[in-house]
mmCIF file of C-alpha atoms and ligand atoms in Angstrom:
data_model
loop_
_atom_site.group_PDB
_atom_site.id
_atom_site.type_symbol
_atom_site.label_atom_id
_atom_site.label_comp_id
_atom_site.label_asym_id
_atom_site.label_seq_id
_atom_site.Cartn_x
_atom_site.Cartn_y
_atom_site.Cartn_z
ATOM 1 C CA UNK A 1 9.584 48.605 -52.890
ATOM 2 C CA UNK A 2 8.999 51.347 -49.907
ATOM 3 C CA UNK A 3 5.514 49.519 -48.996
ATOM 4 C CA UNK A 4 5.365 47.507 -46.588
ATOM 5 C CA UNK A 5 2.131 47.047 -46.223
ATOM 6 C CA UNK A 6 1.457 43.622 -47.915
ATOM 7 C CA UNK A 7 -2.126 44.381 -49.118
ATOM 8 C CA UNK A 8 -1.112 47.920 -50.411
ATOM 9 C CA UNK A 9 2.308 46.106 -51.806
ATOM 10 C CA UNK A 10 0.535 43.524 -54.332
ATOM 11 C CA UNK A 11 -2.249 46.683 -55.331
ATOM 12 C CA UNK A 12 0.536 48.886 -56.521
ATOM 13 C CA UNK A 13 2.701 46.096 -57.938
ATOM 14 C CA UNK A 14 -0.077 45.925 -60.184
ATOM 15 C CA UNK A 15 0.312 48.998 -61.905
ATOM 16 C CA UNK A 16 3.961 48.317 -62.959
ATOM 17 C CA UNK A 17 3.657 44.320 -63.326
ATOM 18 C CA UNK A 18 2.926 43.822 -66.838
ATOM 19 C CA UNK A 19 5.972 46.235 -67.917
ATOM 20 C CA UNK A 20 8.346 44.227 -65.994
ATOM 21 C CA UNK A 21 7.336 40.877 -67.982
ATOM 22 C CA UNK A 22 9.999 39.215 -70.426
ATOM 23 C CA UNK A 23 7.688 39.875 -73.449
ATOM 24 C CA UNK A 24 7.619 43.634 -72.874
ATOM 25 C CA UNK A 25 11.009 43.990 -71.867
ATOM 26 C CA UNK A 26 12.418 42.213 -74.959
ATOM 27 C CA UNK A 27 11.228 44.792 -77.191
ATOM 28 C CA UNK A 28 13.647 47.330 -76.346
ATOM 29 C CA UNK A 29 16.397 44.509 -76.686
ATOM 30 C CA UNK A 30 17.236 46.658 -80.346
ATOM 31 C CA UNK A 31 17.824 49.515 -78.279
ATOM 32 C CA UNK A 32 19.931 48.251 -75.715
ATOM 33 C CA UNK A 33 21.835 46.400 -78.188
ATOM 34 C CA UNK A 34 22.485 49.938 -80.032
ATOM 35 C CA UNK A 35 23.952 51.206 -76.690
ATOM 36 C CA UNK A 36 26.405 48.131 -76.471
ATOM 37 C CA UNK A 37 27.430 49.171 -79.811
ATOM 38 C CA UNK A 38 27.629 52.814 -78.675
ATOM 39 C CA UNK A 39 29.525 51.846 -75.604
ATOM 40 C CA UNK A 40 32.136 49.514 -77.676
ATOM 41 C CA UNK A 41 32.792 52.145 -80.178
ATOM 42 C CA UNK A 42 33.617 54.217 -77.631
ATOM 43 C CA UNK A 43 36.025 51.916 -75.913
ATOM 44 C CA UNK A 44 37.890 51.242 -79.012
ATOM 45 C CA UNK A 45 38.287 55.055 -79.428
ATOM 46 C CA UNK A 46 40.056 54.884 -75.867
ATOM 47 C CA UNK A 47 42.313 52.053 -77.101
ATOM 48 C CA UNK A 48 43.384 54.258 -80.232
ATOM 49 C CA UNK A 49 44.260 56.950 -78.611
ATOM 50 C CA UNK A 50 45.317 54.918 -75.530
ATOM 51 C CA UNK A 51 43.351 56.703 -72.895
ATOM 52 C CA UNK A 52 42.961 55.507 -69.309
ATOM 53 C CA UNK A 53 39.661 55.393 -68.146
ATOM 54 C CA UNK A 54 38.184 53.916 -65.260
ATOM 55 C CA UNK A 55 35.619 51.048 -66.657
ATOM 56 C CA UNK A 56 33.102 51.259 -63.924
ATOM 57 C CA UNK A 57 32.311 54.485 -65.055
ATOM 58 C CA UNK A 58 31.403 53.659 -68.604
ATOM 59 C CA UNK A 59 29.304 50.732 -67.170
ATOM 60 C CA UNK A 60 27.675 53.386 -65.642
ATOM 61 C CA UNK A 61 27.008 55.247 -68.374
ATOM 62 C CA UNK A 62 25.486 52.063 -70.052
ATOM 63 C CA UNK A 63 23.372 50.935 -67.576
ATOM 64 C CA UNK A 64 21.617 53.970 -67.203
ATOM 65 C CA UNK A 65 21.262 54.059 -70.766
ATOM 66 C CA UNK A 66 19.595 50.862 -70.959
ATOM 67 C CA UNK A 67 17.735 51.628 -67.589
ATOM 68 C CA UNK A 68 16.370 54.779 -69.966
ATOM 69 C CA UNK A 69 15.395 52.485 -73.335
ATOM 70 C CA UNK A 70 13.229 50.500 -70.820
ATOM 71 C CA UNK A 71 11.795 52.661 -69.029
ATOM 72 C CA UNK A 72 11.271 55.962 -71.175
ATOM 73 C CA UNK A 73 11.612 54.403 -74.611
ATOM 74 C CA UNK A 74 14.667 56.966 -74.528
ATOM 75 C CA UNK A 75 18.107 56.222 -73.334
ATOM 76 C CA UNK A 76 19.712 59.250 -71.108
ATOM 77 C CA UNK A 77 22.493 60.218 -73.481
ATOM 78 C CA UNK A 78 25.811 59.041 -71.333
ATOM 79 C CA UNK A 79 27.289 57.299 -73.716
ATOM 80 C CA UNK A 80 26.576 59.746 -76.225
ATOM 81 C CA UNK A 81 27.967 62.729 -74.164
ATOM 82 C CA UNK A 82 31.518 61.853 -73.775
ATOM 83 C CA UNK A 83 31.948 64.295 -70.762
ATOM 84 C CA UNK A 84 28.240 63.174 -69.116
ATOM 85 C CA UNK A 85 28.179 64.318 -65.495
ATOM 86 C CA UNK A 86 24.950 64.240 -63.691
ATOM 87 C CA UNK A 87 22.844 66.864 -65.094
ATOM 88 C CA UNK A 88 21.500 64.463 -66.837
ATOM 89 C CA UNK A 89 19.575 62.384 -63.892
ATOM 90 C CA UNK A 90 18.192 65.557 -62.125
ATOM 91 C CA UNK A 91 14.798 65.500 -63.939
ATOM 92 C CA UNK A 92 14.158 61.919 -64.994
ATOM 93 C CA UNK A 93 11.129 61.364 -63.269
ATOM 94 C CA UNK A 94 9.882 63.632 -65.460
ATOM 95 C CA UNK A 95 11.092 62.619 -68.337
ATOM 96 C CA UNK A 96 8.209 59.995 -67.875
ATOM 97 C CA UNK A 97 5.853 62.084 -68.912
ATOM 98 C CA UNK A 98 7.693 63.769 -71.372
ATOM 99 C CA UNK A 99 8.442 60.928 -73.364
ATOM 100 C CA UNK A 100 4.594 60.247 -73.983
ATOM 101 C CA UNK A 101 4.735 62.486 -76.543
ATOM 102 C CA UNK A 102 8.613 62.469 -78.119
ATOM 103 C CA UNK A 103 9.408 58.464 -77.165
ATOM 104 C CA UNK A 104 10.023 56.012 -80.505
ATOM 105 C CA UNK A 105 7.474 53.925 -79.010
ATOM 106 C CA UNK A 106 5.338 54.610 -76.021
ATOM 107 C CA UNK A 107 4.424 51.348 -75.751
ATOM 108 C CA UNK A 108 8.156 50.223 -74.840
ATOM 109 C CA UNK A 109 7.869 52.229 -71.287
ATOM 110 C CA UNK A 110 7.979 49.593 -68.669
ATOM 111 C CA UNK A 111 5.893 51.730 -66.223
ATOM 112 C CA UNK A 112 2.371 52.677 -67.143
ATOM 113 C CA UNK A 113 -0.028 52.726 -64.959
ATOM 114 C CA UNK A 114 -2.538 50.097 -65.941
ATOM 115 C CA UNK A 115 -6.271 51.821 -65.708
ATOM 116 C CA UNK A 116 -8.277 48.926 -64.626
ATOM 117 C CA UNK A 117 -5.993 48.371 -61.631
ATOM 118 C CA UNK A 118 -6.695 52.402 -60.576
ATOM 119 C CA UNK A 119 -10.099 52.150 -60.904
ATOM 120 C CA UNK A 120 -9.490 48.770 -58.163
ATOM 121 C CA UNK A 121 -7.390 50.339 -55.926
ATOM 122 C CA UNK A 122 -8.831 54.112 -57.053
ATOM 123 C CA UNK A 123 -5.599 55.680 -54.991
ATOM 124 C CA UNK A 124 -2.364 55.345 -57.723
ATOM 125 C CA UNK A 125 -1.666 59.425 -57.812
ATOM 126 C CA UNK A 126 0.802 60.783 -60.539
ATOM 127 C CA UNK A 127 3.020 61.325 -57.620
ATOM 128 C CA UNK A 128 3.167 57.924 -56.926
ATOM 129 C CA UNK A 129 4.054 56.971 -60.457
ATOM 130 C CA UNK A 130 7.126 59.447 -60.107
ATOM 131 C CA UNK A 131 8.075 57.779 -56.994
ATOM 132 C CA UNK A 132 7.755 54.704 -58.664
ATOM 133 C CA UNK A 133 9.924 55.712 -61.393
ATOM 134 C CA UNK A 134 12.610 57.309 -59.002
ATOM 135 C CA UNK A 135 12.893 53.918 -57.331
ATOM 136 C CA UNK A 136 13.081 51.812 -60.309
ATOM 137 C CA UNK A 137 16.247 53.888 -62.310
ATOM 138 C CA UNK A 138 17.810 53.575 -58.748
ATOM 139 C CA UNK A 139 17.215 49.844 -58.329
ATOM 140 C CA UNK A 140 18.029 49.181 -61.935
ATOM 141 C CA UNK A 141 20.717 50.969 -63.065
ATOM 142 C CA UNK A 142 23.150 50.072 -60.227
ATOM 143 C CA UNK A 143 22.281 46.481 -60.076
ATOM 144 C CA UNK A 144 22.925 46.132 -64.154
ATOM 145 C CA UNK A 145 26.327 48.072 -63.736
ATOM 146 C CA UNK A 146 27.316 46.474 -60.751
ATOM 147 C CA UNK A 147 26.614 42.947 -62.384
ATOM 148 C CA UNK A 148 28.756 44.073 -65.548
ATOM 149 C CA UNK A 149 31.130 45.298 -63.217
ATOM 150 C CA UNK A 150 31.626 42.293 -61.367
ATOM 151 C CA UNK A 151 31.579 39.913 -64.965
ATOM 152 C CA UNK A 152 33.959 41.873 -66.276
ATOM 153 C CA UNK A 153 36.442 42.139 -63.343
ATOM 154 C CA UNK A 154 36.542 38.165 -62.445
ATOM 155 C CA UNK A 155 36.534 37.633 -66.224
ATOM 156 C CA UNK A 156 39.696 39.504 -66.622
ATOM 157 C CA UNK A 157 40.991 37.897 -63.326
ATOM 158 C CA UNK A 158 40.754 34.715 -64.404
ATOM 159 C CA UNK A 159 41.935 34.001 -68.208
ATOM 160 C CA UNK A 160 41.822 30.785 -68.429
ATOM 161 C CA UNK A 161 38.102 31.161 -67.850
ATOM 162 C CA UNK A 162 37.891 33.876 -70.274
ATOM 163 C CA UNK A 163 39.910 31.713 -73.108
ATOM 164 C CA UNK A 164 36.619 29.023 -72.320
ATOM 165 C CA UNK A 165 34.112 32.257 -72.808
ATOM 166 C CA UNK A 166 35.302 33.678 -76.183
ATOM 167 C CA UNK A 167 35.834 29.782 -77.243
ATOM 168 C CA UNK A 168 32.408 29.118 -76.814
ATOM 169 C CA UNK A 169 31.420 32.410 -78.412
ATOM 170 C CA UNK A 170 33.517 31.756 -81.260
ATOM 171 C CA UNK A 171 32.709 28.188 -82.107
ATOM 172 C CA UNK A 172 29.009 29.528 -81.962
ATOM 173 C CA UNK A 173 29.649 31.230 -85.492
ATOM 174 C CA UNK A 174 27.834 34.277 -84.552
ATOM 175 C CA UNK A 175 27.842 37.055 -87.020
ATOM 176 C CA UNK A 176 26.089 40.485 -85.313
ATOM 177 C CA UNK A 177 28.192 42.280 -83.335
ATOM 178 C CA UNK A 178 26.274 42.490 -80.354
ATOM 179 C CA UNK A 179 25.044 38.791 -78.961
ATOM 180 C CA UNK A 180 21.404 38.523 -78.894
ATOM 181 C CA UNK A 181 19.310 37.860 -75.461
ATOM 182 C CA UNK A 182 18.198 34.305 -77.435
ATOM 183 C CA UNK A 183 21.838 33.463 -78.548
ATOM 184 C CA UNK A 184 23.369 34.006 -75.345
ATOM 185 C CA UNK A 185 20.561 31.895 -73.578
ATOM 186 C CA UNK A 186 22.365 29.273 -75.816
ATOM 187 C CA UNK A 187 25.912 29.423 -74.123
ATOM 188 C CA UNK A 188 26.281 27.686 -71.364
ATOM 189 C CA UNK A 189 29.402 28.340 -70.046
ATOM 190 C CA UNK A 190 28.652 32.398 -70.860
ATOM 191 C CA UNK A 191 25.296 32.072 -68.692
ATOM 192 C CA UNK A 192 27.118 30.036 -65.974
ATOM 193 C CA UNK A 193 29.750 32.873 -65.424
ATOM 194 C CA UNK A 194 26.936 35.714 -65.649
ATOM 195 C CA UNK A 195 25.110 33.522 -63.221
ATOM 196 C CA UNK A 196 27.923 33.231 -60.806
ATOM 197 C CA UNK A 197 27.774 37.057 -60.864
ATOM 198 C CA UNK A 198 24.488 36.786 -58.645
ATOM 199 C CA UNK A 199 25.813 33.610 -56.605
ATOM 200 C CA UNK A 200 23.285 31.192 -58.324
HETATM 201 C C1 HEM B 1 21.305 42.052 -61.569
HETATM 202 C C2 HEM B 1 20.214 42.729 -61.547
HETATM 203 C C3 HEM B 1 19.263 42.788 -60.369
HETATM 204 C C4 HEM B 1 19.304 42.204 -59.149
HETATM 205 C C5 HEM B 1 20.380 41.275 -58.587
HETATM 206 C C6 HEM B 1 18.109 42.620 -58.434
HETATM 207 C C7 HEM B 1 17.773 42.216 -57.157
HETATM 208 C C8 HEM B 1 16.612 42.544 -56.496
HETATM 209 C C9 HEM B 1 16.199 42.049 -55.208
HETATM 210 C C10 HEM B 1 16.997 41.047 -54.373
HETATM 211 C C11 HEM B 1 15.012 42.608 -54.898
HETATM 212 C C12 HEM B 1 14.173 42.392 -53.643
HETATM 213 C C13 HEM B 1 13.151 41.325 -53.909
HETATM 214 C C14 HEM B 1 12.262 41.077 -52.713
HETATM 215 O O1 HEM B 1 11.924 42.010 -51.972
HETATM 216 O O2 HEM B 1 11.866 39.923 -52.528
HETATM 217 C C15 HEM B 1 14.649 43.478 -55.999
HETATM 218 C C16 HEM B 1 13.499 44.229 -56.068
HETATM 219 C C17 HEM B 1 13.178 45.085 -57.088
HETATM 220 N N1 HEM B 1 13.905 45.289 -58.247
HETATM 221 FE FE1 HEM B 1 15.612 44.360 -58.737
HETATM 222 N N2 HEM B 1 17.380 43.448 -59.226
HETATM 223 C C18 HEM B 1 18.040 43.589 -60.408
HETATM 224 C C19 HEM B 1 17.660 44.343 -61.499
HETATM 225 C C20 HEM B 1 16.551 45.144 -61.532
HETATM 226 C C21 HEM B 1 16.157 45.939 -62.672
HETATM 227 C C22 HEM B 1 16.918 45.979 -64.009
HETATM 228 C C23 HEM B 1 15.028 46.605 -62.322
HETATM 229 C C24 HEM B 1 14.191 47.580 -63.102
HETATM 230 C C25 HEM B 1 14.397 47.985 -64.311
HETATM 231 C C26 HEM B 1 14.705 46.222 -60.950
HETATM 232 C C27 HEM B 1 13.627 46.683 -60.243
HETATM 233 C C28 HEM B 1 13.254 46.210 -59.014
HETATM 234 C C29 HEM B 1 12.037 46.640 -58.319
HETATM 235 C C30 HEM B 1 11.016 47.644 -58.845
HETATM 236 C C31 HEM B 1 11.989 45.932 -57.115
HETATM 237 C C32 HEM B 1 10.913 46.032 -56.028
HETATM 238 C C33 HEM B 1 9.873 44.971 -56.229
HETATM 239 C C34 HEM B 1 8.806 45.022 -55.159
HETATM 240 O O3 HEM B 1 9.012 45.569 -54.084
HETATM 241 O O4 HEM B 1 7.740 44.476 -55.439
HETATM 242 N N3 HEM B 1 15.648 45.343 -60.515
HETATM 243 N N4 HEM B 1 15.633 43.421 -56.958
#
């Protein structure tokens, strides 16, 4: 993201590219699906015990959660720790290495660094790969929560749209609790709202 260089640009975005492919990223879908569940149990504790909260916050917490299952095979525990503060993002970079050896799946990290492509461009250092890393829970994390964010807010702004949304959903006859990435892609009014989100 930082290069500008266009030469040096496409040689690093090699490194990362394959990660970043639909087909790798589904397989943490499980994952991320687990902290939806995590964050809605959490919300309906709120709702018991009718505690305010501020919503952003928790999107927050589950975007860099999610941001965590695809990057480290390991989410980063916000939704788990009720009273997270920010402890928890000091040392992520490093939790890239770490999580070679303690991650459910290695092979779930979106960032590797691909070994055929170093020996090409011989000059992707470890430090690099941190920076790399650094960049990509920034650029990820904030973009999923603000999209959330922003679905949620016109959502509840506008009812009559979200009558049409949990219609749809309904009628679908779903039965997990958590909507799949392949049986959202078949709701069309649910896509065009999340769309609308990015101004497509
Ligand atoms: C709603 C979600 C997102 C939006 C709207 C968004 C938007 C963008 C945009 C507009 C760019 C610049 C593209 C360009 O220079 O032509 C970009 C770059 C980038 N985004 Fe995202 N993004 C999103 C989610 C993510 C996620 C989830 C990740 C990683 C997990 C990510 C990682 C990156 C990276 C690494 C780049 C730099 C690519 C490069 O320079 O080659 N983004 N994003």
């Amino acid at each position: 993201m930082s290069e500008l260089e266009p030469r040096r640009h496409a040689q690093r975005s090699k490194h990362l590219a394959a990660g970043f492919s639909m087909t790798h990223v589904i397989k943490s879908e499980i994952h991320v699906s687990d902290a939806i569940r995590l964050l809605k149990k959490r919300l309906s504790q709120f709702s018991q015990t009718k505690t305010e909260i501020h919503l952003d916050q928790w999107f927050n917490y589950l975007a860099f959660d999610i941001i965590g299952e695809v990057l480290f095979s390991k989410s980063f525990g916000f939704l788990e720790a009720v009273d997270a503060d920010t402890a928890h993002l000091r040392h992520y970079a490093r939790r890239y290495r770490d999580s070679t050896e303690e991650s459910r799946g290695p092979q779930r990290r979106a960032i590797g660094v691909d070994e055929a492509a170093r020996e090409e461009s011989g000059n992707f250092s470890e430090k690099e790969l941190y920076g790399c890393v650094n960049m990509t829970v920034g650029a990820g994390a904030d973009t999923v929560s603000a999209s959330i964010q922003s679905f949620f807010y016109h959502i509840m702004r506008h009812p009559r749209i979200q009558k049409t949304v949990r219609k749809e959903i309904k009628d679908a006859g779903l039965t997990d609790d958590v909507i799949s990435y392949a049986d959202a892609a078949n709701l069309p009014f649910l896509q065009a709202c999340v769309s609308a989100q990015h101004g497509l």
